[in-house]
Coordinates of C-alpha atoms and ligand atoms in Angstrom, one line a residue:
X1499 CA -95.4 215.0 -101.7
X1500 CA -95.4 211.3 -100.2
X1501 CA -92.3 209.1 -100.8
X1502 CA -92.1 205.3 -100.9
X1503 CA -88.7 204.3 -99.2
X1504 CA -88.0 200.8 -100.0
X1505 CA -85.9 199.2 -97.2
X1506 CA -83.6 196.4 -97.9
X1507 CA -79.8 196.3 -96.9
X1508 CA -79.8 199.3 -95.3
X1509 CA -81.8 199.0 -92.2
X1510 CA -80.5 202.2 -90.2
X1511 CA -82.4 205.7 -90.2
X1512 CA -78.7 207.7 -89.6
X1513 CA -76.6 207.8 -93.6
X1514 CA -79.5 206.7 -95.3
X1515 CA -79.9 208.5 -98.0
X1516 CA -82.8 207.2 -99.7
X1517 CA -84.6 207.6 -96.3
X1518 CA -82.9 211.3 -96.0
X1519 CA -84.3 212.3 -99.5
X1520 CA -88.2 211.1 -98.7
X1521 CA -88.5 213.0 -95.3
X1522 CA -86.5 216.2 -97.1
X1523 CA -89.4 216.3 -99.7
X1524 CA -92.6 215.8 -97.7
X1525 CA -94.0 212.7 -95.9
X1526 CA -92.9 208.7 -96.1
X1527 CA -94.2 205.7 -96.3
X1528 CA -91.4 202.9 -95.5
X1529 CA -91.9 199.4 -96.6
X1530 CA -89.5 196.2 -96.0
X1531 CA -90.4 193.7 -98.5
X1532 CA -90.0 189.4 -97.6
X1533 CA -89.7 187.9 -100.9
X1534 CA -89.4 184.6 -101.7
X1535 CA -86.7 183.4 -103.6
X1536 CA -87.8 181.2 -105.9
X1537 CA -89.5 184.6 -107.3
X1538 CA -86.6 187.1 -107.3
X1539 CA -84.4 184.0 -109.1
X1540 CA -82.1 184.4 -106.1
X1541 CA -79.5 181.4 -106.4
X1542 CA -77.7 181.8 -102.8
X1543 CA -81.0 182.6 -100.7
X1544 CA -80.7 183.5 -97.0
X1545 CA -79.9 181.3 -94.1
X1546 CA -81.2 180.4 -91.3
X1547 CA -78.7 182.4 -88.6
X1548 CA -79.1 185.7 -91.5
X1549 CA -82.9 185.2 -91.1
X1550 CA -82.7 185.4 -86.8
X1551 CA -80.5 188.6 -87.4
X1552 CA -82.9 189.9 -90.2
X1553 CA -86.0 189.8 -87.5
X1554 CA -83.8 191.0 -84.9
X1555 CA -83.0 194.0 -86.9
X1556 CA -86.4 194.7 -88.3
X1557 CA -87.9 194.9 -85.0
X1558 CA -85.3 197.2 -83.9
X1559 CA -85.9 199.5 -87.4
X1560 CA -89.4 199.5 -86.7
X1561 CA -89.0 201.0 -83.0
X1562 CA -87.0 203.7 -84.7
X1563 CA -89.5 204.1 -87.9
X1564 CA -93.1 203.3 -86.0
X1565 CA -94.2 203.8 -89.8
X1566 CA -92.3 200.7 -91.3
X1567 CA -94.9 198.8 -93.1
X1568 CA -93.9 194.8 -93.4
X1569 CA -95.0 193.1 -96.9
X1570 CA -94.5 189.8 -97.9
X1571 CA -95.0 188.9 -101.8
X1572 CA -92.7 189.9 -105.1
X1573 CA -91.7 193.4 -104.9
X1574 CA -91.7 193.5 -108.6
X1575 CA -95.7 193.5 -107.9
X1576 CA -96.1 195.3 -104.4
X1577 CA -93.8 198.5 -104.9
X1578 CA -95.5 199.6 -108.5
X1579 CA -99.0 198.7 -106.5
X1580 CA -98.5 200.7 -103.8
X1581 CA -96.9 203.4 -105.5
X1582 CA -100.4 203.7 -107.3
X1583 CA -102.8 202.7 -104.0
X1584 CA -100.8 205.5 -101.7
X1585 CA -100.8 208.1 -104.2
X1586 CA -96.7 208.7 -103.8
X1587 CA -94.9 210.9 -106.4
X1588 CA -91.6 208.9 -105.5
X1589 CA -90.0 205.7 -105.0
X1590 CA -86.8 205.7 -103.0
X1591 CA -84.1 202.9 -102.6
X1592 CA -80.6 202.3 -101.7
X1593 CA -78.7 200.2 -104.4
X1594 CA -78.0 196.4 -104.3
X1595 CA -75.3 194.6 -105.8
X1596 CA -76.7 191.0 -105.8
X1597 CA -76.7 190.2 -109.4
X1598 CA -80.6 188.9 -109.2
X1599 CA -81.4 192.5 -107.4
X1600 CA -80.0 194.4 -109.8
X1601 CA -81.5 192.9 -112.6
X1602 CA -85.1 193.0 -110.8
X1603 CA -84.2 197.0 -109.8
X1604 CA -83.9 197.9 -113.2
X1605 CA -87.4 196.4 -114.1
X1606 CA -89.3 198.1 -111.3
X1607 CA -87.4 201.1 -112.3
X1608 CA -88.6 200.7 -115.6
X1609 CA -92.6 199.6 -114.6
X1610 CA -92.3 203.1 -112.6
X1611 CA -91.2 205.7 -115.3
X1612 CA -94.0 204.0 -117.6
X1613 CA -96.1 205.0 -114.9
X1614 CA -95.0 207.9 -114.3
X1615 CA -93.5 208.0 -111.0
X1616 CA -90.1 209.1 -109.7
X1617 CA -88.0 206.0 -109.0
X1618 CA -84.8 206.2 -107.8
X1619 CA -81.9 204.6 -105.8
X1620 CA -78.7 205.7 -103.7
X1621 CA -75.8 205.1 -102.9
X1622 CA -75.7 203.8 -99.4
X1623 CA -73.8 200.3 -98.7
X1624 CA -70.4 201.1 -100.5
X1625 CA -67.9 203.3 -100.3
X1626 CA -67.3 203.4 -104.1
X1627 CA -69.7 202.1 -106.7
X1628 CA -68.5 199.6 -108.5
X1629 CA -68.2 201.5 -111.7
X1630 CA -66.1 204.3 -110.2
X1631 CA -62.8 202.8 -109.9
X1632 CA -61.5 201.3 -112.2
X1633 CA -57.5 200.6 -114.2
X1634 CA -55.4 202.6 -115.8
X1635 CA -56.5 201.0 -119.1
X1636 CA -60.6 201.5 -118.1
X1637 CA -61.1 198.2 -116.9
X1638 CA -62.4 196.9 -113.4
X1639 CA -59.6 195.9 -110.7
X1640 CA -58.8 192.3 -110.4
X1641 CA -56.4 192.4 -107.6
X1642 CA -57.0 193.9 -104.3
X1643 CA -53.5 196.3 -103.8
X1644 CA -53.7 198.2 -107.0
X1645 CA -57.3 198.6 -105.5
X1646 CA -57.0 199.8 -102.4
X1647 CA -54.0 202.1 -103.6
X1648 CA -56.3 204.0 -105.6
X1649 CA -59.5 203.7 -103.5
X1650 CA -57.4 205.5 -100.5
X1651 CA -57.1 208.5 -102.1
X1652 CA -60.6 209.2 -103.0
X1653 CA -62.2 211.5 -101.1
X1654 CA -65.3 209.5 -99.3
X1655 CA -68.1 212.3 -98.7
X1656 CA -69.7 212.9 -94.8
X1657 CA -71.9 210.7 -93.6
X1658 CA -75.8 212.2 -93.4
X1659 CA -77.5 212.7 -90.0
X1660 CA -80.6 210.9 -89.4
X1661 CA -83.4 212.8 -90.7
X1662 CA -84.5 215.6 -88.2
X1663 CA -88.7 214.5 -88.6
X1664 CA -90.6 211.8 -90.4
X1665 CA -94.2 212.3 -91.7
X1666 CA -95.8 208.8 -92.2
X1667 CA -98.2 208.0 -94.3
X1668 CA -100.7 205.4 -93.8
X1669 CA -99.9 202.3 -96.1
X1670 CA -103.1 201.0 -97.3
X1671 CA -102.2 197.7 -97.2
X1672 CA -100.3 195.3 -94.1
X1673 CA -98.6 192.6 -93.0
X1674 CA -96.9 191.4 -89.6
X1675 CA -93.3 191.0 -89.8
X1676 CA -94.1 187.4 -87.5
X1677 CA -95.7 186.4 -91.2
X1678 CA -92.3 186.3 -92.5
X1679 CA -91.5 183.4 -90.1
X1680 CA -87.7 184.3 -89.7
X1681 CA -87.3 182.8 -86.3
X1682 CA -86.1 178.7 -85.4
X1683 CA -88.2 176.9 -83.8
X1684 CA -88.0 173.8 -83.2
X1685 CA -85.2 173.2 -82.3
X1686 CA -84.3 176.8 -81.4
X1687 CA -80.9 176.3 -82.4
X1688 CA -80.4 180.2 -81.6
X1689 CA -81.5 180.3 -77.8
X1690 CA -78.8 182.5 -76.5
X1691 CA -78.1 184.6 -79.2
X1692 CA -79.7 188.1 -77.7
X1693 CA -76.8 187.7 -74.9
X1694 CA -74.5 187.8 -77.5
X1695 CA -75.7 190.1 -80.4
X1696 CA -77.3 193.3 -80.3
X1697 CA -79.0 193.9 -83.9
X1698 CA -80.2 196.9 -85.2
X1699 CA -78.4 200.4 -85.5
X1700 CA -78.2 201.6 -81.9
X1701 CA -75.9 197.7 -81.3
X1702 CA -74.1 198.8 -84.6
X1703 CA -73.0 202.2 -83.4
X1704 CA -72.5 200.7 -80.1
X1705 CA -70.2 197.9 -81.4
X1706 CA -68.4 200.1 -83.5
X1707 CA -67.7 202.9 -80.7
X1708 CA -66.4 200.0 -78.4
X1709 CA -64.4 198.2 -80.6
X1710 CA -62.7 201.8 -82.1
X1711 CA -61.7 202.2 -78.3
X1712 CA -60.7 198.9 -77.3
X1713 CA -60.0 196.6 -80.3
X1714 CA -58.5 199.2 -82.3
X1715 CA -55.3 199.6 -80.8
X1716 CA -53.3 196.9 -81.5
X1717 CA -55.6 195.5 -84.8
X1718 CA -53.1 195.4 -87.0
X1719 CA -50.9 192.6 -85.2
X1720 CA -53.6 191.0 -83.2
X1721 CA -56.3 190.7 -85.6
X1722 CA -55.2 187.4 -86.6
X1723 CA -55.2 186.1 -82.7
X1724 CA -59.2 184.5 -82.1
X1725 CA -58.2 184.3 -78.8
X1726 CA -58.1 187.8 -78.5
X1727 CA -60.7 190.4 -78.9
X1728 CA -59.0 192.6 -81.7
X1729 CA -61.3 192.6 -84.5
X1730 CA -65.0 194.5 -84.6
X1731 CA -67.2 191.5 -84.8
X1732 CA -69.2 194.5 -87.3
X1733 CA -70.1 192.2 -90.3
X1734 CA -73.2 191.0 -89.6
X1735 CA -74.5 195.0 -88.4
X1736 CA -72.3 196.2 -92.2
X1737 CA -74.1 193.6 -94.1
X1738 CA -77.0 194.4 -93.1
X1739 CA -76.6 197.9 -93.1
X1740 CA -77.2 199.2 -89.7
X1741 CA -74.3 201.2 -90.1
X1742 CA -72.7 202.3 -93.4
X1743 CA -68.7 202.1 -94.4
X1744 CA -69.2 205.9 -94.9
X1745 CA -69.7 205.8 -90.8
X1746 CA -67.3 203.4 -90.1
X1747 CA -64.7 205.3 -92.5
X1748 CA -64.8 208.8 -90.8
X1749 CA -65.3 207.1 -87.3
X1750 CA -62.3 205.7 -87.5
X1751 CA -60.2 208.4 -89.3
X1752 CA -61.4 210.9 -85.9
X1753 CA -59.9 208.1 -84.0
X1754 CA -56.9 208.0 -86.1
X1755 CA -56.3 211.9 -85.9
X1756 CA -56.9 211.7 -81.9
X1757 CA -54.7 208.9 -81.2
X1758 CA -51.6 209.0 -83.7
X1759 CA -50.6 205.8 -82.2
X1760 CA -53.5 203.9 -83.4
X1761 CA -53.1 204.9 -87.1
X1762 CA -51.3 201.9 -88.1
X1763 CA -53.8 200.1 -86.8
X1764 CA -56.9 202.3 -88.4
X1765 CA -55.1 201.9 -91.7
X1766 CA -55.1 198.3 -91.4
X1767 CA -59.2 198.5 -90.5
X1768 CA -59.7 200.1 -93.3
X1769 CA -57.9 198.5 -95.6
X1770 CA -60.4 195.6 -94.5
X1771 CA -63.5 198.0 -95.2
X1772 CA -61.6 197.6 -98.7
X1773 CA -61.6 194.0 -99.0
X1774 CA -65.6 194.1 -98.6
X1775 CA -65.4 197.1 -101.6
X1776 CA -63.2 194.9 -103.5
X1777 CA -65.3 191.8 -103.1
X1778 CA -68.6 193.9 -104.2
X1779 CA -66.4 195.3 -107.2
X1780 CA -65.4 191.9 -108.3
X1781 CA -69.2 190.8 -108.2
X1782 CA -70.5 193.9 -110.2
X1783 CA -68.1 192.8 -113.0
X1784 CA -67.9 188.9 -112.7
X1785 CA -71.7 188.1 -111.6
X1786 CA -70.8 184.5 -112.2
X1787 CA -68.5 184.4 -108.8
X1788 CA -71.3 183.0 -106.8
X1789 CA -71.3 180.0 -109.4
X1790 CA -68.7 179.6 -110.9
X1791 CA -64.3 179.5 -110.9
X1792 CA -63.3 182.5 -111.6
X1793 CA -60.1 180.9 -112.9
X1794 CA -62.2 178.4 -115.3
X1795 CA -58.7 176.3 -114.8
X1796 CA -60.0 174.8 -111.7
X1797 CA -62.8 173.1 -113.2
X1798 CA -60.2 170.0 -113.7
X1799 CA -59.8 170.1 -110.5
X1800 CA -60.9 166.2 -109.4
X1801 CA -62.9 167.2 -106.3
X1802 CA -64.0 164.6 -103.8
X1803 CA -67.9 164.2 -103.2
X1804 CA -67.9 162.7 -99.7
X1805 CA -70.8 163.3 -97.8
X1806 CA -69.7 162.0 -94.3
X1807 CA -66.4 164.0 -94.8
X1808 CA -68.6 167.2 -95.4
X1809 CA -70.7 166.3 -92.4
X1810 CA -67.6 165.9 -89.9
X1811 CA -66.4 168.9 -91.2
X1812 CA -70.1 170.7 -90.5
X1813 CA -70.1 169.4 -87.4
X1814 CA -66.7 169.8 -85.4
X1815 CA -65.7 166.7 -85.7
X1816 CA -62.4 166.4 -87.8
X1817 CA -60.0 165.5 -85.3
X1818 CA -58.3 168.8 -85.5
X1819 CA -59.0 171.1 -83.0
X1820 CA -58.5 174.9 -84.2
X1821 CA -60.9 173.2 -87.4
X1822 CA -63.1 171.9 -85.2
X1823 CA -62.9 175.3 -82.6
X1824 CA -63.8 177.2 -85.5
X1825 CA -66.7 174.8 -87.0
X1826 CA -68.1 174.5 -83.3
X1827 CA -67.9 178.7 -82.5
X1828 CA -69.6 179.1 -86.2
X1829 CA -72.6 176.8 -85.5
X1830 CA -73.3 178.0 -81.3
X1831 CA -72.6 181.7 -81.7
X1832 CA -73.2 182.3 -86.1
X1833 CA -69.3 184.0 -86.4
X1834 CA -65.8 182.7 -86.8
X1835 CA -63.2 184.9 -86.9
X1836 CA -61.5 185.8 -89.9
X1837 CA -58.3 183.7 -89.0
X1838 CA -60.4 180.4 -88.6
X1839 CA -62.4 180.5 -91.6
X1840 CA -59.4 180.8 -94.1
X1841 CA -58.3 177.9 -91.7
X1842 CA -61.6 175.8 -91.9
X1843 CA -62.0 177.0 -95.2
X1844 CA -58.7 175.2 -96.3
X1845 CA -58.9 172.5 -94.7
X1846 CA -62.6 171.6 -96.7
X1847 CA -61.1 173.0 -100.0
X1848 CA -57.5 171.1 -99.8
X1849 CA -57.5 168.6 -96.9
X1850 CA -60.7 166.8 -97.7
X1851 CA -60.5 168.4 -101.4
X1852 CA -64.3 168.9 -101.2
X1853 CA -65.4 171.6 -103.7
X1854 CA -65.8 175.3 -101.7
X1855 CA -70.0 175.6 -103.3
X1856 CA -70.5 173.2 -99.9
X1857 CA -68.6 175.3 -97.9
X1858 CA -70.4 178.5 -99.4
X1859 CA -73.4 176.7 -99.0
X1860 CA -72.7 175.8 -95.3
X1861 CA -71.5 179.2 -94.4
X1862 CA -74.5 180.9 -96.2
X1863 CA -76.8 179.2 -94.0
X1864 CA -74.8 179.4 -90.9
X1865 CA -73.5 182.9 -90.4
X1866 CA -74.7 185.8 -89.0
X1867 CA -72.9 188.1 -91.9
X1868 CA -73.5 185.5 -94.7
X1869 CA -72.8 187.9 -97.8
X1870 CA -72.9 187.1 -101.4
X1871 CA -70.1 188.8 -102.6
X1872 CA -67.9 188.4 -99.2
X1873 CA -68.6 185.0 -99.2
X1874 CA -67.7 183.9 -102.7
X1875 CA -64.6 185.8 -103.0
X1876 CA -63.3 184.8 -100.1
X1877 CA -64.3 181.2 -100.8
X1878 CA -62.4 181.3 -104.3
X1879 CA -59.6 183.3 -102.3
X1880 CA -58.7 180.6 -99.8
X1881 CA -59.6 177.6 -102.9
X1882 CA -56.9 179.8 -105.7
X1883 CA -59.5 179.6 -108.2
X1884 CA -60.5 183.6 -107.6
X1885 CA -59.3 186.6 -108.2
X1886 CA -55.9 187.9 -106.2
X1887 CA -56.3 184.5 -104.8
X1888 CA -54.2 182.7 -102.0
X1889 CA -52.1 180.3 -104.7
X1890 CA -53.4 176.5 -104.3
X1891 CA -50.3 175.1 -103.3
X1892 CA -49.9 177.0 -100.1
X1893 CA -51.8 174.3 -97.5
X1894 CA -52.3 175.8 -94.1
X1895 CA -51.0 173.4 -91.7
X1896 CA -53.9 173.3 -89.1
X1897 CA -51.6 172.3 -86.6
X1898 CA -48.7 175.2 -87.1
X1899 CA -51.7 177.3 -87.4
X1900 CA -52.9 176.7 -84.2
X1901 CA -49.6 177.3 -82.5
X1902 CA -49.1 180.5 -83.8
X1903 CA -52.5 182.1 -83.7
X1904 CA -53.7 180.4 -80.6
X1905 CA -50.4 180.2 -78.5
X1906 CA -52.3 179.4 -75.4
X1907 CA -55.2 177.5 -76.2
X1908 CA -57.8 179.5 -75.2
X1909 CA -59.1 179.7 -78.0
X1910 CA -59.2 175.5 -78.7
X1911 CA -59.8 175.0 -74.8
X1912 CA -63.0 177.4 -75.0
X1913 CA -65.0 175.6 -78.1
X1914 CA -63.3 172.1 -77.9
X1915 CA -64.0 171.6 -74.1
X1916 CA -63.3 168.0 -74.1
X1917 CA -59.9 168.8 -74.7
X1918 CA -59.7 171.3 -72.1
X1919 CA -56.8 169.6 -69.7
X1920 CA -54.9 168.8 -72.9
X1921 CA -51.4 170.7 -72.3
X1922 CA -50.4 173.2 -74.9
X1923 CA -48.1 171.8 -77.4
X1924 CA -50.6 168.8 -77.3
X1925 CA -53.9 170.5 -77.8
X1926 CA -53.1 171.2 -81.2
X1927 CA -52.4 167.8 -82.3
X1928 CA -53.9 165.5 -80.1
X1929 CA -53.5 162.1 -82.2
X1930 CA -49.3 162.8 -81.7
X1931 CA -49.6 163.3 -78.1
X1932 CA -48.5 160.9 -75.8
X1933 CA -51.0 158.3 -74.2
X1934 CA -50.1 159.5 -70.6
X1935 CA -50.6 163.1 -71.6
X1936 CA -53.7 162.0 -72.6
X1937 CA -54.6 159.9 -69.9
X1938 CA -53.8 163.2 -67.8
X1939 CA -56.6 165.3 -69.7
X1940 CA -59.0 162.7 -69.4
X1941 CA -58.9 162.6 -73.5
X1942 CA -59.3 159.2 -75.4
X1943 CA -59.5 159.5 -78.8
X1944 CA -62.1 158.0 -81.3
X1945 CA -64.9 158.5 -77.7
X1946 CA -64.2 162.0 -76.1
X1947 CA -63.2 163.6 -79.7
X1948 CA -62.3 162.3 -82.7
X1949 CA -59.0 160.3 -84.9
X1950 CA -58.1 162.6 -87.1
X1951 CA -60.6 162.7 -90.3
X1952 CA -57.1 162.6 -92.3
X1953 CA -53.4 162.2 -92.0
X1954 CA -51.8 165.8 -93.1
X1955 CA -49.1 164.9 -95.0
X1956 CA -51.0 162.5 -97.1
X1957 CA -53.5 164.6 -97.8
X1958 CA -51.2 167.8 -98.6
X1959 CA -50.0 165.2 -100.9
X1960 CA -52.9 164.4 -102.3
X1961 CA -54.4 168.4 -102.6
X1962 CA -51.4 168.5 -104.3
X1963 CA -51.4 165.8 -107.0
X1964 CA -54.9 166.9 -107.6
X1965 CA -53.8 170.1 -108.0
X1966 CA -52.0 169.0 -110.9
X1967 CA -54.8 168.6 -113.0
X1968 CA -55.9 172.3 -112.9
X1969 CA -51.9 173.1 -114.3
X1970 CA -52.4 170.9 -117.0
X1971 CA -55.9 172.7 -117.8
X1972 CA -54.3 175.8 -118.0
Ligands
LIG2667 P1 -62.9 193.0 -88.9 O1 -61.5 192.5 -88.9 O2 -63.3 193.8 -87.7 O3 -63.2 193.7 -90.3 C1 -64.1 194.8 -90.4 C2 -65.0 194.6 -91.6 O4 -64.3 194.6 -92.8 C3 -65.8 193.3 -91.5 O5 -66.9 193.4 -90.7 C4 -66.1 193.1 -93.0 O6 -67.2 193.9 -93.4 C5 -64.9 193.6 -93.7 N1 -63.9 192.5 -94.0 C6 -62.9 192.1 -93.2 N2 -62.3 191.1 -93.8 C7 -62.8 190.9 -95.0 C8 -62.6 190.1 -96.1 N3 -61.5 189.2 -96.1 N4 -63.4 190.1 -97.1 C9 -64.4 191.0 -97.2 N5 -64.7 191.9 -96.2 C10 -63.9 191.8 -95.1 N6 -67.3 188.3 -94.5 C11 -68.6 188.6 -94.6 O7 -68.9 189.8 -94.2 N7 -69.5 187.8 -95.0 C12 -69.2 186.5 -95.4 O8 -70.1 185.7 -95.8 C13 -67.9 186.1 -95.3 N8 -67.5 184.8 -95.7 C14 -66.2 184.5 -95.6 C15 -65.8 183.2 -96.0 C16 -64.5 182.8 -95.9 C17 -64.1 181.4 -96.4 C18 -63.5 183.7 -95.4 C19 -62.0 183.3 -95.3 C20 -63.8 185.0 -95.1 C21 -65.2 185.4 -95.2 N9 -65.6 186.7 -94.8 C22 -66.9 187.0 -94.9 C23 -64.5 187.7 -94.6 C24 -64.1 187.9 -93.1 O9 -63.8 186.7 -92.5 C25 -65.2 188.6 -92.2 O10 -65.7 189.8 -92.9 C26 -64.7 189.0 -90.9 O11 -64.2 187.9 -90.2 C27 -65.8 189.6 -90.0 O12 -65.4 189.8 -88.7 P2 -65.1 191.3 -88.2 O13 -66.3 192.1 -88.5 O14 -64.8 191.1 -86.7 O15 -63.9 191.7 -89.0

């Protein structure tokens, strides 16, 4: 019996189930499809620093799987076309939770049974389906605690070994994955990137066995310091599943039970894992996130449209260093940590009051982890208008920010290095310091790095009165 594995989101061979079920029952035949998305009706397609990790990772699936078969072409098409061309009694997948996939899952799952083959799909990128937790009352979660309190109890089943052999099968038709044209080129604006990354599951485990002995102690306090390397730098490899939560879940409970002194810290992790679940829940049930507020209150709110603002933000260049530190780290390495993008986020959403689908939009294109339902939670998070949401009125002061998360500067000194001589309670706020401070660091302002883009208080101020609008809506 010959199974069709369809590979998407879950680009490892080890907890695959829908790859662990085809080589069970006879020989496989695995295919990565590159749609396009003006075909699948995807809204928030893939960006350009996702694409670079997608090739990195397929290249590194297909030294695992020498069988992998690159397509390129609507899958609604291909998969029911080669199920009939290779003679396979089975079509296997892991789930999606993309709106857009979902819908186009249940059609090809539909095309197959009228023809009479065995489609099916897994569970593989969650730890809970979305339709498994859910309120006292019956209803999905909308905030994250009452979540997580009942998603830690559930029991969350071993992971699966890779399989022990894979038959192939020859695909009768081909592509080259080079066709899919994932890579920059001119400019390559990711030249550097391999020293920095390793893609693909053997980087994923690697990443996640170094940071559960070095980052993990200590994560729960330091996670918030980007100065510091305390958090697992895993998104990219989870999203595109090179490694499942189900592997990072039990990996990090052995290292809990080892170390007792780390399991403060491993509960903290995980309760992150559980922001990712919560995020995916919240886009199973409310597959308007993406698009739209999720509190329908903030439409009042009077948003700028600015494109010069937007631009200075893009680029570094707001005046305010641990914005521009983050901005600067996103667009030279495709991450910011987790810190510096609430920061940065803020600072778009309620400092420049520019409305969060730019900086969705800008992040989508820019990051290495760029995930639908990550992304647009935490987007309406940091903004208020989401679920569980940060409420409006609390503006991050970039500068207090900077103090207490960067104490040092290292952080600031490292992607801001025009401000590198700046002394510490300067760096944060350059415009305040003194003109021989500056003189010092070899700083002038408005040449070496930028006035200020705007003057906090005012523009609290002005977040604020704006803010006003969406409490009248409601
Ligand atoms: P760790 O602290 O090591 O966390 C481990 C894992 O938990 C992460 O890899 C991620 O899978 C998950 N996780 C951690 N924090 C969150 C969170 N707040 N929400 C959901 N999952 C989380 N994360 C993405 O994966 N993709 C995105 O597109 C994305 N966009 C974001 C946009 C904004 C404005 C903000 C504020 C946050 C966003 N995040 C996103 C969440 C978070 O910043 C990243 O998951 C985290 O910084 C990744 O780094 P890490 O793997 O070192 O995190």
């Amino acid at each position: 019996m010959t199974t069709l594995v369809w590979f998407r989101q879950d680009l490892r061979t080890t907890d695959n189930p829908a790859l662990f079920a085809a080589a069970d029952s006879g020989s496989v035949l695995p295919v990565y499809i590159h749609e396009d998305p003006q075909q699948t009706g995807d809204t928030h397609p893939m960006g350009g620093a996702s694409k670079w990790w997608l090739h990195q990772s397929l290249t590194a699936l297909k030294q695992k799987l020498p069988g992998l078969v690159f397509l390129k072409g609507d899958a609604r098409h291909l998969i029911p076309k080669l199920a009939r061309d290779a003679e396979v009694s089975n079509v296997f997948w892991n789930r999606r939770y993309e709106p857009h996939a979902m819908e186009r899952d249940t059609e090809i799952k539909a095309v197959l049974k009228e023809e009479g083959f065995n489609g099916k799909s897994f569970k593989a990128s969650l730890l809970f389906e979305p339709w498994e937790l859910k309120t006292r009352t019956g209803g999905p979660f909308k905030v994250y605690s009452p979540f997580w309190k009942t998603a830690q109890n559930l029991e969350v089943p071993d992971a699966l070994p890779a399989p022990e052999e894979i038959r192939f099968v020859e695909c009768p038709l081909s592509g080259r994955l080079e066709d899919f044209d994932l890579l920059p080129s001119s400019p390559d604006w990711a030249a550097g990137w391999e020293d920095i990354w390793k893609p693909g599951e053997d980087g994923a485990l690697k990443r996640l066995n170094s940071f559960l002995t070095t980052g993990l102690p200590g994560y729960g306090e330091l996670r918030n310091r980007p100065d510091l390397q305390n958090v697992s730098r895993l998104s990219p490899h989870i999203h595109f599943g090179e490694v499942s939560p189900r592997q990072v879940w039990h990996e990090t409970r052995k290292r809990m039970l080892s170390n007792a002194e780390t399991g403060n810290d491993g509960h903290k992790f995980l309760s992150e894992i559980a922001w990712r679940e919560f995020a995916h829940h919240l886009l199973y049930h409310f597959p308007d996130l993406p698009s739209s507020n999720w509190r329908s209150t903030f439409d009042a709110y009077p948003w700028r449209e600015e494109a010069d603002d937007l631009k200075r933000w893009q680029r570094g260049e707001t005046g305010y260093p641990i914005v521009d530190a983050g901005m600067r780290e996103l667009w030279q390495t495709g991450y910011m940590h987790n810190r510096v993008r609430m920061i940065v986020a803020s600072f778009l959403v309620k400092h420049l009051r520019i409305h969060w689908h730019h900086g969705e939009a800008w992040f989508r294109d820019t990051l290495l982890d760029a995930d639908l339902a990550n992304n647009s939670a935490s987007w309406q998070w940091v903004t208020g208008s989401g679920a569980d949401a940060a409420p409006y009125f609390r503006i991050f002061n970039p500068i207090t920010q900077a103090r207490k998360f960067d104490p040092e500067g290292h952080y600031v000194r490292r992607w801001v290095p025009a401000l590198k001589n700046l002394e510490a309670p300067h760096l944060f706020e350059p415009f305040n310091a003194p003109q021989a401070a500056l003189e010092r660091a070899g700083v002038v302002l408005g040449k070496t790095y930028p006035l200020p883009i705007v003057d906090h208080a005012a523009a609290r101020q002005a977040a604020l009165d704006g803010y006003a609008s969406v409490k009248a809506a409601g």
